PDB file of C-alpha atoms in Angstrom:
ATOM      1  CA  UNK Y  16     -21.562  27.594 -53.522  1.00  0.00           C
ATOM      2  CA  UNK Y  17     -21.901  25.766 -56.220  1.00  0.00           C
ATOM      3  CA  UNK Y  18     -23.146  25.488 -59.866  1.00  0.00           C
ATOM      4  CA  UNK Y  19     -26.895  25.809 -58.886  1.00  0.00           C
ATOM      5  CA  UNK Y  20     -25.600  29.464 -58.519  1.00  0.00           C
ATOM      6  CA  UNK Y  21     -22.743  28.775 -61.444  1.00  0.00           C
ATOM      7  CA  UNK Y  22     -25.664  28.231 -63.923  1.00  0.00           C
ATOM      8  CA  UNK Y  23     -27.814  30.980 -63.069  1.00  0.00           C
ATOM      9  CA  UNK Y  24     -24.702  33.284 -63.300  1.00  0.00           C
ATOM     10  CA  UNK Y  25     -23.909  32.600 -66.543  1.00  0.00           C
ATOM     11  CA  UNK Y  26     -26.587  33.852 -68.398  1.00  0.00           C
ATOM     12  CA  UNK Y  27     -25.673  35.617 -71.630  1.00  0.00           C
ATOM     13  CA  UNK Y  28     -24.178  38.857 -71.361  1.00  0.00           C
ATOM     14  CA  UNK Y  29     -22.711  38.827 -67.932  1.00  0.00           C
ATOM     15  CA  UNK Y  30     -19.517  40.433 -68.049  1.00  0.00           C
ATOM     16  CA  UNK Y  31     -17.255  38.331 -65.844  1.00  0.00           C
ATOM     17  CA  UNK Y  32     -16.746  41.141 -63.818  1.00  0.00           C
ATOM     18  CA  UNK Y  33     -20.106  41.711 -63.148  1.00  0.00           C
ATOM     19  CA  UNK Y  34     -20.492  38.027 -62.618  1.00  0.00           C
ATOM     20  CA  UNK Y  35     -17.492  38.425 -59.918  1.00  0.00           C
ATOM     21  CA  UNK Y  36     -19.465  41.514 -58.022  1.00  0.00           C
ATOM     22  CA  UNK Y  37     -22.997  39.349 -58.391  1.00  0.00           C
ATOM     23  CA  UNK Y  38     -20.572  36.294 -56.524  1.00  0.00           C
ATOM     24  CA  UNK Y  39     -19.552  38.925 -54.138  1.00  0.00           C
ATOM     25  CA  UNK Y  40     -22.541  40.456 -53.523  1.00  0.00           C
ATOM     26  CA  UNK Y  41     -24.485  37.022 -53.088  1.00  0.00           C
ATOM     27  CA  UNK Y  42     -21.726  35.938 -50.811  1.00  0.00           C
ATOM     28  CA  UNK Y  43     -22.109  38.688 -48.647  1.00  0.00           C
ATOM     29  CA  UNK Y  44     -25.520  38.290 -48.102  1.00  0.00           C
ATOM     30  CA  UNK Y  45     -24.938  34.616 -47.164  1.00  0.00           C
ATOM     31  CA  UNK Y  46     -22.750  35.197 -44.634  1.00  0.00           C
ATOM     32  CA  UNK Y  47     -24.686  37.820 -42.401  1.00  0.00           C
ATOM     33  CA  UNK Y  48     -27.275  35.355 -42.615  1.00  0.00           C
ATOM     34  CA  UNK Y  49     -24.448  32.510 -41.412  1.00  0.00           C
ATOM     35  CA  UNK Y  50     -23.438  34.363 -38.483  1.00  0.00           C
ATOM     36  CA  UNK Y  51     -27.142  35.459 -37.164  1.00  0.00           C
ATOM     37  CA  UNK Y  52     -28.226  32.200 -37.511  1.00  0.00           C
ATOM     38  CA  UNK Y  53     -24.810  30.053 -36.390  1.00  0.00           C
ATOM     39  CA  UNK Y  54     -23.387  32.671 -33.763  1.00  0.00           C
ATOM     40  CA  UNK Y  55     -25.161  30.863 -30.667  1.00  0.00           C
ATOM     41  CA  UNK Y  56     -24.002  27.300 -31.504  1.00  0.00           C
ATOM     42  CA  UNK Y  57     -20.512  28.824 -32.014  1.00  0.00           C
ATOM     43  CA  UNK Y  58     -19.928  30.413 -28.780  1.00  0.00           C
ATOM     44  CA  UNK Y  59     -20.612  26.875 -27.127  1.00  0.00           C
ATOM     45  CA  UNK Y  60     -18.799  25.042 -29.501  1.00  0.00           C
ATOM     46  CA  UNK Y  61     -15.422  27.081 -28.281  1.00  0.00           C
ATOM     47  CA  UNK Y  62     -16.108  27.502 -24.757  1.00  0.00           C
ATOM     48  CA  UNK Y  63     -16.124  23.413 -25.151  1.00  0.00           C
ATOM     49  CA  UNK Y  64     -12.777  23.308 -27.501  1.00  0.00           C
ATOM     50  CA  UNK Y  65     -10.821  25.979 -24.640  1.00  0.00           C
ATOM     51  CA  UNK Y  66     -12.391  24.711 -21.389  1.00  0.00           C
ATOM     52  CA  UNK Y  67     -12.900  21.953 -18.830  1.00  0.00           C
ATOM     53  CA  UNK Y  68     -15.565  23.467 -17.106  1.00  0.00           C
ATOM     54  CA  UNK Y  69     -18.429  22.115 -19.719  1.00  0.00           C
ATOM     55  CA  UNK Y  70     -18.680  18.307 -19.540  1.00  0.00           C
ATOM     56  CA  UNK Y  71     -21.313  19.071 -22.422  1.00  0.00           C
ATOM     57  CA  UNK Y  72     -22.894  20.889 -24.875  1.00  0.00           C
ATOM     58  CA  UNK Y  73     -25.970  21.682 -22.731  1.00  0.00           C
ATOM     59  CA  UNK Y  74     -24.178  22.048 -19.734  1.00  0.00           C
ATOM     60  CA  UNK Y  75     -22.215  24.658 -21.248  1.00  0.00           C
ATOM     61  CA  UNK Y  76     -25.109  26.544 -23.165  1.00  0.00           C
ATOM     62  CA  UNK Y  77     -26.916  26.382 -19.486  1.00  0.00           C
ATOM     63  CA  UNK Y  78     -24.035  27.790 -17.950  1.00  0.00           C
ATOM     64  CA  UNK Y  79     -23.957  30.575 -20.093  1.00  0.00           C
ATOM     65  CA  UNK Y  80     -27.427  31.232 -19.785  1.00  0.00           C
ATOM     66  CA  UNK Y  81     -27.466  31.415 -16.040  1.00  0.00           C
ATOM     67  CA  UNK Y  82     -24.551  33.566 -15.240  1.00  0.00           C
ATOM     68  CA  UNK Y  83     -24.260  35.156 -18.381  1.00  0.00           C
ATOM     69  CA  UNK Y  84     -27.507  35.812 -19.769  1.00  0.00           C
ATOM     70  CA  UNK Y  85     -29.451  35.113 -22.789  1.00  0.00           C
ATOM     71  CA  UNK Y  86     -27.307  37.952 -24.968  1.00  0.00           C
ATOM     72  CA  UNK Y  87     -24.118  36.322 -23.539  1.00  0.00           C
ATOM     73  CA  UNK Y  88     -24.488  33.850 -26.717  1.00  0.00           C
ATOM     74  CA  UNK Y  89     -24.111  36.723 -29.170  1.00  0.00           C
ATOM     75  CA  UNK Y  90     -20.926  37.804 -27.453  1.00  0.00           C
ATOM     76  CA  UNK Y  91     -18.183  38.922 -30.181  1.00  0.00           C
ATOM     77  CA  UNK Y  92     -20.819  39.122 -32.772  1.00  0.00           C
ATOM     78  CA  UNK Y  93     -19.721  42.607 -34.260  1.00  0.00           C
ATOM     79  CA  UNK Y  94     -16.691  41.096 -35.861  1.00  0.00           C
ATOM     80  CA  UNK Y  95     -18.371  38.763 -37.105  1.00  0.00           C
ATOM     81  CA  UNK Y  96     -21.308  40.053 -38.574  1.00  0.00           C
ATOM     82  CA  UNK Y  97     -19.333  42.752 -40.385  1.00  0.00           C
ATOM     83  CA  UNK Y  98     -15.857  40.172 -41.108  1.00  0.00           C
ATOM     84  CA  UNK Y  99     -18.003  36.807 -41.956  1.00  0.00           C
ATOM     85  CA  UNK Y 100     -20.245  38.995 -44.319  1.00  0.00           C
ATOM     86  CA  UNK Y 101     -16.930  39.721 -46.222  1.00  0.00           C
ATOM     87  CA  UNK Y 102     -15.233  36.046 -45.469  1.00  0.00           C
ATOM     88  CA  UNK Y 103     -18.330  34.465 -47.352  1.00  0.00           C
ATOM     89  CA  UNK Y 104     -18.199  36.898 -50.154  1.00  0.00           C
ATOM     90  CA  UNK Y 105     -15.056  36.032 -51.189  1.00  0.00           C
ATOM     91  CA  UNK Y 106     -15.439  32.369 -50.950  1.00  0.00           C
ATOM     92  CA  UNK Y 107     -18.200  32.436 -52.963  1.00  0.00           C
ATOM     93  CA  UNK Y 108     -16.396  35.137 -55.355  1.00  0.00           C
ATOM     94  CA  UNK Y 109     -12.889  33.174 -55.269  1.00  0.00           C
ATOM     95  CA  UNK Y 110     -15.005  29.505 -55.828  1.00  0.00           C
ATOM     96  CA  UNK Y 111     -16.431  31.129 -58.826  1.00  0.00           C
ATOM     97  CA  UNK Y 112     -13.915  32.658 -60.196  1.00  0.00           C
ATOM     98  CA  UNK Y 113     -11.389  29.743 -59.540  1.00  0.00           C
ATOM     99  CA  UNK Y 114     -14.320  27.354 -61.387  1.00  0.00           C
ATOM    100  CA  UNK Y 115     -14.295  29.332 -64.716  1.00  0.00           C
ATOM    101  CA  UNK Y 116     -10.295  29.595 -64.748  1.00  0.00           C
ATOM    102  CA  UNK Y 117     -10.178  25.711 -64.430  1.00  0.00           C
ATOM    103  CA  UNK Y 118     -13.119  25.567 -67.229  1.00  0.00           C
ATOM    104  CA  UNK Y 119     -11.351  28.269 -69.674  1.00  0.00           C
ATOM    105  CA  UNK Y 120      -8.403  25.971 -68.946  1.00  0.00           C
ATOM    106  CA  UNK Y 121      -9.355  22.428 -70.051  1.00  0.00           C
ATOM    107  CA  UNK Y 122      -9.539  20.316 -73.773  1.00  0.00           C
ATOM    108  CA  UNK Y 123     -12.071  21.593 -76.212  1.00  0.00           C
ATOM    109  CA  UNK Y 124     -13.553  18.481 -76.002  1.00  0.00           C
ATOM    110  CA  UNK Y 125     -14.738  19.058 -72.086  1.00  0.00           C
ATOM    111  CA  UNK Y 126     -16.911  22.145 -73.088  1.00  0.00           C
ATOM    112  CA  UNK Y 127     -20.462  22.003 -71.459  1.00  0.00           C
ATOM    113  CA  UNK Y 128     -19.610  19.493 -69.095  1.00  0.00           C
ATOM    114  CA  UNK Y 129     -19.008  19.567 -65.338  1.00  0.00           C
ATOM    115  CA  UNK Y 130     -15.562  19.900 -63.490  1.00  0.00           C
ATOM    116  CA  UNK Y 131     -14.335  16.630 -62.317  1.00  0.00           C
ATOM    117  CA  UNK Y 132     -14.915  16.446 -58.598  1.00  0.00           C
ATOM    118  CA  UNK Y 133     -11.188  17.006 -58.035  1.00  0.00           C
ATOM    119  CA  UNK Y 134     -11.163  20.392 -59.891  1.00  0.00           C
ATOM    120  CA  UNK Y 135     -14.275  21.475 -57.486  1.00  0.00           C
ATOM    121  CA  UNK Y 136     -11.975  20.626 -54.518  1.00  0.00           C
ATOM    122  CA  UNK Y 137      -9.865  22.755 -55.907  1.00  0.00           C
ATOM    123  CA  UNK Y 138     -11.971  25.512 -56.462  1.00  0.00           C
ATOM    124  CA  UNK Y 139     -13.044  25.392 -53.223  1.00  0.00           C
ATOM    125  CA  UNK Y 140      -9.678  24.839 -51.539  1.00  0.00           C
ATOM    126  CA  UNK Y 141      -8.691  28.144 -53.308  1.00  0.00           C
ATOM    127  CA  UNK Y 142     -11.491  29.659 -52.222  1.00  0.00           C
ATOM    128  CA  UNK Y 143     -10.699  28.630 -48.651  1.00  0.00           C
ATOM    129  CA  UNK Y 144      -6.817  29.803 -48.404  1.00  0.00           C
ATOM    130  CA  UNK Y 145      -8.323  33.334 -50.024  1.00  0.00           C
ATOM    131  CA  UNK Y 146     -10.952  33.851 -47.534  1.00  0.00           C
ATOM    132  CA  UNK Y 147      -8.029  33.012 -44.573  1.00  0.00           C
ATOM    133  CA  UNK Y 148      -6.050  36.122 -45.024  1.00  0.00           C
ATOM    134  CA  UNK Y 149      -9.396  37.864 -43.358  1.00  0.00           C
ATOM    135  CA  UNK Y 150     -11.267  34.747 -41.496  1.00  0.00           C
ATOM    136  CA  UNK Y 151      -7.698  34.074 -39.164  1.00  0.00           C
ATOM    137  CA  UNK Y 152      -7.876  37.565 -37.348  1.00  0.00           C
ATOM    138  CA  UNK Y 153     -11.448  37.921 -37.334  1.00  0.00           C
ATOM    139  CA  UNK Y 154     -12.428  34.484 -35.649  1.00  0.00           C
ATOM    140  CA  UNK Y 155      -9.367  35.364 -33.331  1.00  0.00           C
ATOM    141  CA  UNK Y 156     -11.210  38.554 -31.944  1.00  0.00           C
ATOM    142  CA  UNK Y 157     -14.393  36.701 -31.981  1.00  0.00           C
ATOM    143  CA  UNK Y 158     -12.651  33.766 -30.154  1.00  0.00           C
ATOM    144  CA  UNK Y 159     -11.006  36.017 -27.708  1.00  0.00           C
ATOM    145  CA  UNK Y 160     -14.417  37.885 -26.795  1.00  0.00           C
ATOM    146  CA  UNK Y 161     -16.387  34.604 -26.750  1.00  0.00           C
ATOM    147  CA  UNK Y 162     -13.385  33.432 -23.975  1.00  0.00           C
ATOM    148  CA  UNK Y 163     -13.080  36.130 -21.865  1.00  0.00           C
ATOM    149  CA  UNK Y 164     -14.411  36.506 -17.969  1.00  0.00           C
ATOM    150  CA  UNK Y 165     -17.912  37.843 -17.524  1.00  0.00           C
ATOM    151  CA  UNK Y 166     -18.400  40.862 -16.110  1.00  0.00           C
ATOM    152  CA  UNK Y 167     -15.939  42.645 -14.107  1.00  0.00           C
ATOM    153  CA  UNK Y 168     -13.011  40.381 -14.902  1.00  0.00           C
ATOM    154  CA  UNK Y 169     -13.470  41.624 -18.915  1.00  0.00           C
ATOM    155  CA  UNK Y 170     -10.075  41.848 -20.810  1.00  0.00           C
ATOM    156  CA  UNK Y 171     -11.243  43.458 -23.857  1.00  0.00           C
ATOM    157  CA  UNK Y 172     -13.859  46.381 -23.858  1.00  0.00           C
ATOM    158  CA  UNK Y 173     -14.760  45.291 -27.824  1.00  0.00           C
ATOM    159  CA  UNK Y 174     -13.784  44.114 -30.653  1.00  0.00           C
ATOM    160  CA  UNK Y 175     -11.103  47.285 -31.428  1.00  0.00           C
ATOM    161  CA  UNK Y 176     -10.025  46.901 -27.981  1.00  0.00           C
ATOM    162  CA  UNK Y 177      -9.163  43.693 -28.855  1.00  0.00           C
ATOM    163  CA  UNK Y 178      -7.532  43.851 -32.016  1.00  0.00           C
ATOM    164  CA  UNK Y 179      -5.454  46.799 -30.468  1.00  0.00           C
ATOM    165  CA  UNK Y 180      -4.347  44.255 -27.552  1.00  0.00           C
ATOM    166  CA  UNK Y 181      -3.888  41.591 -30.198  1.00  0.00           C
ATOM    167  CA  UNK Y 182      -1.647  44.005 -32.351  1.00  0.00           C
ATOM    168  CA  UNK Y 183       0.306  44.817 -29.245  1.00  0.00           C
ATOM    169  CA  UNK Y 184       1.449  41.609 -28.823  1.00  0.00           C
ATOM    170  CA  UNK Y 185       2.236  41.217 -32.136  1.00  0.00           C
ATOM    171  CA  UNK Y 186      -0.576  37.961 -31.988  1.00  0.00           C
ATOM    172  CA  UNK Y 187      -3.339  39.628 -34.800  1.00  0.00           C
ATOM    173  CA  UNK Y 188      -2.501  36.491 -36.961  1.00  0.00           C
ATOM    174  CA  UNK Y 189      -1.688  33.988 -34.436  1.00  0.00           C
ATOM    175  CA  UNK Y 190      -2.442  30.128 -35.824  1.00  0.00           C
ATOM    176  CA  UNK Y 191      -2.857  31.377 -38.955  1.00  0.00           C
ATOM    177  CA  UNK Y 192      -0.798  28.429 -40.717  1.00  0.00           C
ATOM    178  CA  UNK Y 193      -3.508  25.677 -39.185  1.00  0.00           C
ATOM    179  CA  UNK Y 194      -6.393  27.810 -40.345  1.00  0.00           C
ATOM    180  CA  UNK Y 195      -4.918  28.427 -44.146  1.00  0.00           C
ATOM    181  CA  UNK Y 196      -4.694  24.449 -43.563  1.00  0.00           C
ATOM    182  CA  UNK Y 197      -8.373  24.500 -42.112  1.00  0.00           C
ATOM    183  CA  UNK Y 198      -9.928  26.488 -44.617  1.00  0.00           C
ATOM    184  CA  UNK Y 199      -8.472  24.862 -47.203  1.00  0.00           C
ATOM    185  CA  UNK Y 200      -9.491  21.428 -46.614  1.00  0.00           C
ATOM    186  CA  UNK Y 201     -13.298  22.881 -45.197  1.00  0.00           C
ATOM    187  CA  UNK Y 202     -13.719  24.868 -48.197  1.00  0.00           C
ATOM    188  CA  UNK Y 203     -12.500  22.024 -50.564  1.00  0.00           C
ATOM    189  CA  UNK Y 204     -15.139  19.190 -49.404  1.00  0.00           C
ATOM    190  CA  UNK Y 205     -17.654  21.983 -48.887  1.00  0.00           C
ATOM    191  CA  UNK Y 206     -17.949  22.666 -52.774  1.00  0.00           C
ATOM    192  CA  UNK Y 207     -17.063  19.187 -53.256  1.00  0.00           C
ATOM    193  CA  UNK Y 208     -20.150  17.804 -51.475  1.00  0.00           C
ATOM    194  CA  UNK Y 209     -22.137  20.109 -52.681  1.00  0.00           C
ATOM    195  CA  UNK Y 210     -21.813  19.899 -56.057  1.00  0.00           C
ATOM    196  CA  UNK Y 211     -21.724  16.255 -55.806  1.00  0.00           C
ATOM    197  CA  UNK Y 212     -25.459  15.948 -54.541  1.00  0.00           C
ATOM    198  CA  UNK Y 213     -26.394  18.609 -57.064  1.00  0.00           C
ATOM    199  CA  UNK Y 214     -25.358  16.832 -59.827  1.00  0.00           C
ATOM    200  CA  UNK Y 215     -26.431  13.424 -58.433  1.00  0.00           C
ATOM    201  CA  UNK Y 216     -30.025  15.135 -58.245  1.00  0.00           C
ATOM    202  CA  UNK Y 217     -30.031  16.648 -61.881  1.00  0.00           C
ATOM    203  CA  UNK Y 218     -28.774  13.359 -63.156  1.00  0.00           C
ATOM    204  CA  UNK Y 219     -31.329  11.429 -60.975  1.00  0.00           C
ATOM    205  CA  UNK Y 220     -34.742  13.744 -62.381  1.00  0.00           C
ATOM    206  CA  UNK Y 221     -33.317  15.235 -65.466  1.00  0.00           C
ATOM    207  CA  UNK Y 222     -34.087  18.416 -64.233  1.00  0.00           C
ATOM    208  CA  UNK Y 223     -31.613  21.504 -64.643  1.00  0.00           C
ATOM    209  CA  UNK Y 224     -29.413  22.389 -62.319  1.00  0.00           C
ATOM    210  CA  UNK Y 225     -30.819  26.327 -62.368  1.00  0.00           C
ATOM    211  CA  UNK Y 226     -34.404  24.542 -61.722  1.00  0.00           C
ATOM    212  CA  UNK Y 227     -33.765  22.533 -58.532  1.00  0.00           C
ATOM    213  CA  UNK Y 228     -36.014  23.245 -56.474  1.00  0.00           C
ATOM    214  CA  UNK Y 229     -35.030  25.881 -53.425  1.00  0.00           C
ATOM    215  CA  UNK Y 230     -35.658  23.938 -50.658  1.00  0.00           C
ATOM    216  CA  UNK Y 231     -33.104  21.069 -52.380  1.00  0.00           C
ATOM    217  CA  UNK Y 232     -30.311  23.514 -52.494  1.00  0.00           C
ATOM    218  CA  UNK Y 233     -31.065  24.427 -48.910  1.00  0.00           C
ATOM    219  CA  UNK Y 234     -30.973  20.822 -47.608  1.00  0.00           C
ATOM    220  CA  UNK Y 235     -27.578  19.613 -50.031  1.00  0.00           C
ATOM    221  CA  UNK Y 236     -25.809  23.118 -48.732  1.00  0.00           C
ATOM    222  CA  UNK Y 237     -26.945  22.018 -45.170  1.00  0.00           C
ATOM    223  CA  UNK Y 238     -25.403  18.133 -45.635  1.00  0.00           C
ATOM    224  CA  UNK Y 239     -22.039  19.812 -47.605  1.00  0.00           C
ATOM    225  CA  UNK Y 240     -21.886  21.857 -44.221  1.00  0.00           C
ATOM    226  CA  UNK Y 241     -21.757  18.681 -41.834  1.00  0.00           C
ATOM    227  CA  UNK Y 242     -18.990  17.355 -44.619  1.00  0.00           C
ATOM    228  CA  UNK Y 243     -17.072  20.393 -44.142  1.00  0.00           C
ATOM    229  CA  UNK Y 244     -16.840  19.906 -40.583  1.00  0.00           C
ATOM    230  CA  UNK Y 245     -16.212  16.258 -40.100  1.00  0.00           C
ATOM    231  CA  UNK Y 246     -13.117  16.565 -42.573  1.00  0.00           C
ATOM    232  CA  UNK Y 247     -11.509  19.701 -40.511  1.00  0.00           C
ATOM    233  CA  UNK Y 248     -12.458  19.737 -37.500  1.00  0.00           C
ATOM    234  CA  UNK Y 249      -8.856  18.381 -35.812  1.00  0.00           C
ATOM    235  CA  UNK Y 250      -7.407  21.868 -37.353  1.00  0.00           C
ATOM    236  CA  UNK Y 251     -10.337  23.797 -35.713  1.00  0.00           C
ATOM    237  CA  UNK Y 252     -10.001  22.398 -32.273  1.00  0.00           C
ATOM    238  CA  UNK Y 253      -6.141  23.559 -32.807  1.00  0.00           C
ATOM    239  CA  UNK Y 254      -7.170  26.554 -34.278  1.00  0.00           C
ATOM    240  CA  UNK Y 255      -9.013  27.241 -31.375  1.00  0.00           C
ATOM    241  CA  UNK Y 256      -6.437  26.767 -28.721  1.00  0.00           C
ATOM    242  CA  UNK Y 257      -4.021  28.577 -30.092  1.00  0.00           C
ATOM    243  CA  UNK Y 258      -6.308  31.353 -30.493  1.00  0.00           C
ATOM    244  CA  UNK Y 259      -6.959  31.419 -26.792  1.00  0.00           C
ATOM    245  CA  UNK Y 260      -3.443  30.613 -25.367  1.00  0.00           C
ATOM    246  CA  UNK Y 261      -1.787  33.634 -23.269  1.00  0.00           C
ATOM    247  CA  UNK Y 262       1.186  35.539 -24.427  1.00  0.00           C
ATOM    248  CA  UNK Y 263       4.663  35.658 -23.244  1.00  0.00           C
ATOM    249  CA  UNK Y 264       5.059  33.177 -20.363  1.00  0.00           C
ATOM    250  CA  UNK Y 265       1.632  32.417 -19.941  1.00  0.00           C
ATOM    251  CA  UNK Y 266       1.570  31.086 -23.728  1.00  0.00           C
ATOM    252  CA  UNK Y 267       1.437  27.354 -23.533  1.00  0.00           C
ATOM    253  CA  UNK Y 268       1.773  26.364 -27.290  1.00  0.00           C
ATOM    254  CA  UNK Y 269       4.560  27.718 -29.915  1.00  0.00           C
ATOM    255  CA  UNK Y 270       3.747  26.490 -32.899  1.00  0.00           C
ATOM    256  CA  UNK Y 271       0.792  24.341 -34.511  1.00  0.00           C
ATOM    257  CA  UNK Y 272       2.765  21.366 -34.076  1.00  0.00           C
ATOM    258  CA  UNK Y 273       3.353  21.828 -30.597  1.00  0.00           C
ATOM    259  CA  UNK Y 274      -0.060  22.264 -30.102  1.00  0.00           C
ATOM    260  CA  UNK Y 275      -1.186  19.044 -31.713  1.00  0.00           C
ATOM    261  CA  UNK Y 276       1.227  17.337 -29.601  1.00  0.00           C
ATOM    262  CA  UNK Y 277       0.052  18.647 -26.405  1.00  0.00           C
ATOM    263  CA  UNK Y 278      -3.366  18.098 -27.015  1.00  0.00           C
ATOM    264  CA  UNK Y 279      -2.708  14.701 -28.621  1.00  0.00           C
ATOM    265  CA  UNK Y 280      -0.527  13.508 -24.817  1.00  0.00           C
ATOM    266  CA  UNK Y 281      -3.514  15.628 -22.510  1.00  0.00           C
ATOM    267  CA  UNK Y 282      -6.258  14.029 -24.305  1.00  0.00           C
ATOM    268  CA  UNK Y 283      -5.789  11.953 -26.727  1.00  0.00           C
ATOM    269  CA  UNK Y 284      -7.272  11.552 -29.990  1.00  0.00           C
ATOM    270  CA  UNK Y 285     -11.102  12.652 -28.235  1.00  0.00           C
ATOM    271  CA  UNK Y 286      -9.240  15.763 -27.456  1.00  0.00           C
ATOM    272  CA  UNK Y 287      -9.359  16.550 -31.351  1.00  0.00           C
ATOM    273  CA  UNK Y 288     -13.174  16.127 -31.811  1.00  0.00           C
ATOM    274  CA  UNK Y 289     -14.470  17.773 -27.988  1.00  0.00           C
ATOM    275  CA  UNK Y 290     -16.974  20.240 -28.946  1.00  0.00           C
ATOM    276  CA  UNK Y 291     -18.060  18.133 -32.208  1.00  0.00           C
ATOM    277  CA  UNK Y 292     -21.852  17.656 -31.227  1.00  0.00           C
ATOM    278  CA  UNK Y 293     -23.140  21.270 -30.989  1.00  0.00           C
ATOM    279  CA  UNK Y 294     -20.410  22.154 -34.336  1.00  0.00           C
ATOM    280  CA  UNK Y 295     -22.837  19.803 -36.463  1.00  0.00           C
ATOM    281  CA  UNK Y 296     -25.776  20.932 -34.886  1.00  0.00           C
ATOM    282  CA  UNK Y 297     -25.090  23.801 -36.203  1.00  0.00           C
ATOM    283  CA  UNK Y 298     -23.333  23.035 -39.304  1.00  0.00           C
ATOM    284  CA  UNK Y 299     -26.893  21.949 -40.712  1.00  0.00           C
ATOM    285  CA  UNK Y 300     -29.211  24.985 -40.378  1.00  0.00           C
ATOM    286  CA  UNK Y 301     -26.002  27.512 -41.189  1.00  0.00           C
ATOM    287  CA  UNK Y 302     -25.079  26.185 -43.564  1.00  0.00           C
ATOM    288  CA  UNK Y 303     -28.375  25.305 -45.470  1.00  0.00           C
ATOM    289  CA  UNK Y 304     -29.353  29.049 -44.559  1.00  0.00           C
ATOM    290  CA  UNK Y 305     -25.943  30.597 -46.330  1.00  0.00           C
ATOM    291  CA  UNK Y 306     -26.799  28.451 -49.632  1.00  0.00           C
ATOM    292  CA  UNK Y 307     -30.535  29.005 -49.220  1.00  0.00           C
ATOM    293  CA  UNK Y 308     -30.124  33.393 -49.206  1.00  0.00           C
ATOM    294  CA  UNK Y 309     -26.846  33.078 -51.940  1.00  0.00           C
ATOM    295  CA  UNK Y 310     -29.010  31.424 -54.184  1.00  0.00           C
ATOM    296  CA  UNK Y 311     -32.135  33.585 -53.823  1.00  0.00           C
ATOM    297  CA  UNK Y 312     -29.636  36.700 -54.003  1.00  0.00           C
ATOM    298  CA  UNK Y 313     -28.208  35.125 -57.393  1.00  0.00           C
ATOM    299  CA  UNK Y 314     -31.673  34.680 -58.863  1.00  0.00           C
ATOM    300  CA  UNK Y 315     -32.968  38.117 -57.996  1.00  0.00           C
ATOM    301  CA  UNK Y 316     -30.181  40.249 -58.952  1.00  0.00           C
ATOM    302  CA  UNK Y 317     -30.335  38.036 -62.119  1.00  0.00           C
TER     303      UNK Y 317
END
């Protein structure tokens, strides 16, 4: 997250390995509670990014409801709940561990003072390509179960049965160079804007940054998480159709550039942002809720 947590971490005699496990601990904690509270938003968001059937967001969440049932918008959550737990952890363990490199790193004559805003994108942007080497085959097997015909028609009995399909086609870590690219960028203005209203805020009241008040971190994690998605969201609508396309004939895009080209002559540049609404509907409350329960963590295991 950001330094809210970097300054209650770094009380005296924290090992910085122990600081790294607090991170990862924190982290994990953060991300069951993004996926309980984000998973229902999600599933709309790419049924709307894969499909033509959904003119909108509520059309598409009352389409699911009716023929699918109310637990039909926690489809594929198993993957998630156990794989975004982890994801989060080491974005929050990576951030903080790429933050006190770039610190250790700098002139004497910078001690005690913040990173520059570029060094936070940084952070986060190393934070983000770490985290991709698990989030690109996990949201492909939660993708792939959010996709899949209701019912009868299912293609994958879970998420094992899916990763053992995926495997056979040799597709585990298909569009995996556009989501290193995603979570890059999404993980770069994520820190970024956060740490920019947190310092804003201590600079504004004086206060420090360990003693802004909970409900403040909640609500600048929460903005930081509408940032993240307005600057990525192109490579998530890719993402996303790549991560649905068939195999062998019936695959429609070969590589991330094909796909963008596709999509770009189909639909134009809307085609990049369908599914957008119901993203930063969701974007707000997630991620709000992820900084809110990292920072509590962080203070009570301090």
């Amino acid at each position: 997250m950001a330094d809210s947590v970097a300054d209650v971490d770094a009380q005296e005699g924290n090992s910085s390995s122990l600081q790294t496990a607090k991170d990862l601990f924190s982290g994990a904690a953060g991300g069951i509670a993004q996926v309980l509270i984000g998973q229902p938003f999600d599933i709309v968001k790419v049924r709307l990014q894969t499909s033509t059937a959904y003119p909108t967001a509520l059309s598409a969440a009352t389409s699911i409801y009716r023929h699918e049932g109310a637990l039909a918008f926690y489809k594929g959550t198993l993957t998630p709940l156990l794989g975004i737990g982890a994801c989060v952890s080491i974005q929050f363990g990576a951030f903080h561990a790429a933050r006190r490199y770039l610190e250790d790193h700098r002139h004497p004559s910078l001690a005690g003072t913040p990173l520059s805003y570029s060094q936070y994108y940084l952070a986060g942007a190393f934070a983000g390509v770490a985290n991709s080497v698990l989030s690109g085959p996990i949201e492909h097997v939660r993708i792939r179960l959010q996709t899949q015909p209701h019912g009868a028609g299912r293609l994958y009995a879970g998420p094992w049965d899916c990763v053992r399909q995926l495997r056979g086609h040799g597709a585990l870590y298909r569009g995996q160079a556009v989501t290193v690219l995603r979570e890059a960028q999404a993980y770069g203005l994520w820190f970024l804007a956060f740490e920019w209203m947190m310092n804003a805020d201590a600079a504004r009241t004086g206060t420090a940054r360990k003693k802004i008040a909970s409900w403040k971190v909640a609500l600048y994690g929460g903005l930081a998480g509408e940032a993240l998605w307005l600057g990525s969201y192109p490579l998530d609508v890719v993402k996303s159709k790549m991560q649905t396309d068939g195999f062998g004939k019936g695959q429609r895009y070969k590589t991330m550039r094909d796909c963008f080209a596709q999509t770009f002559r189909a639909e134009g540049v809307r085609g990049f942002w369908k599914g957008i609404g119901p993203t930063l509907l969701r974007a707000m409350p997630v991620s709000a809720g992820t900084f809110a329960v990292v920072e509590a963590t962080m203070r009570a295991i301090n």
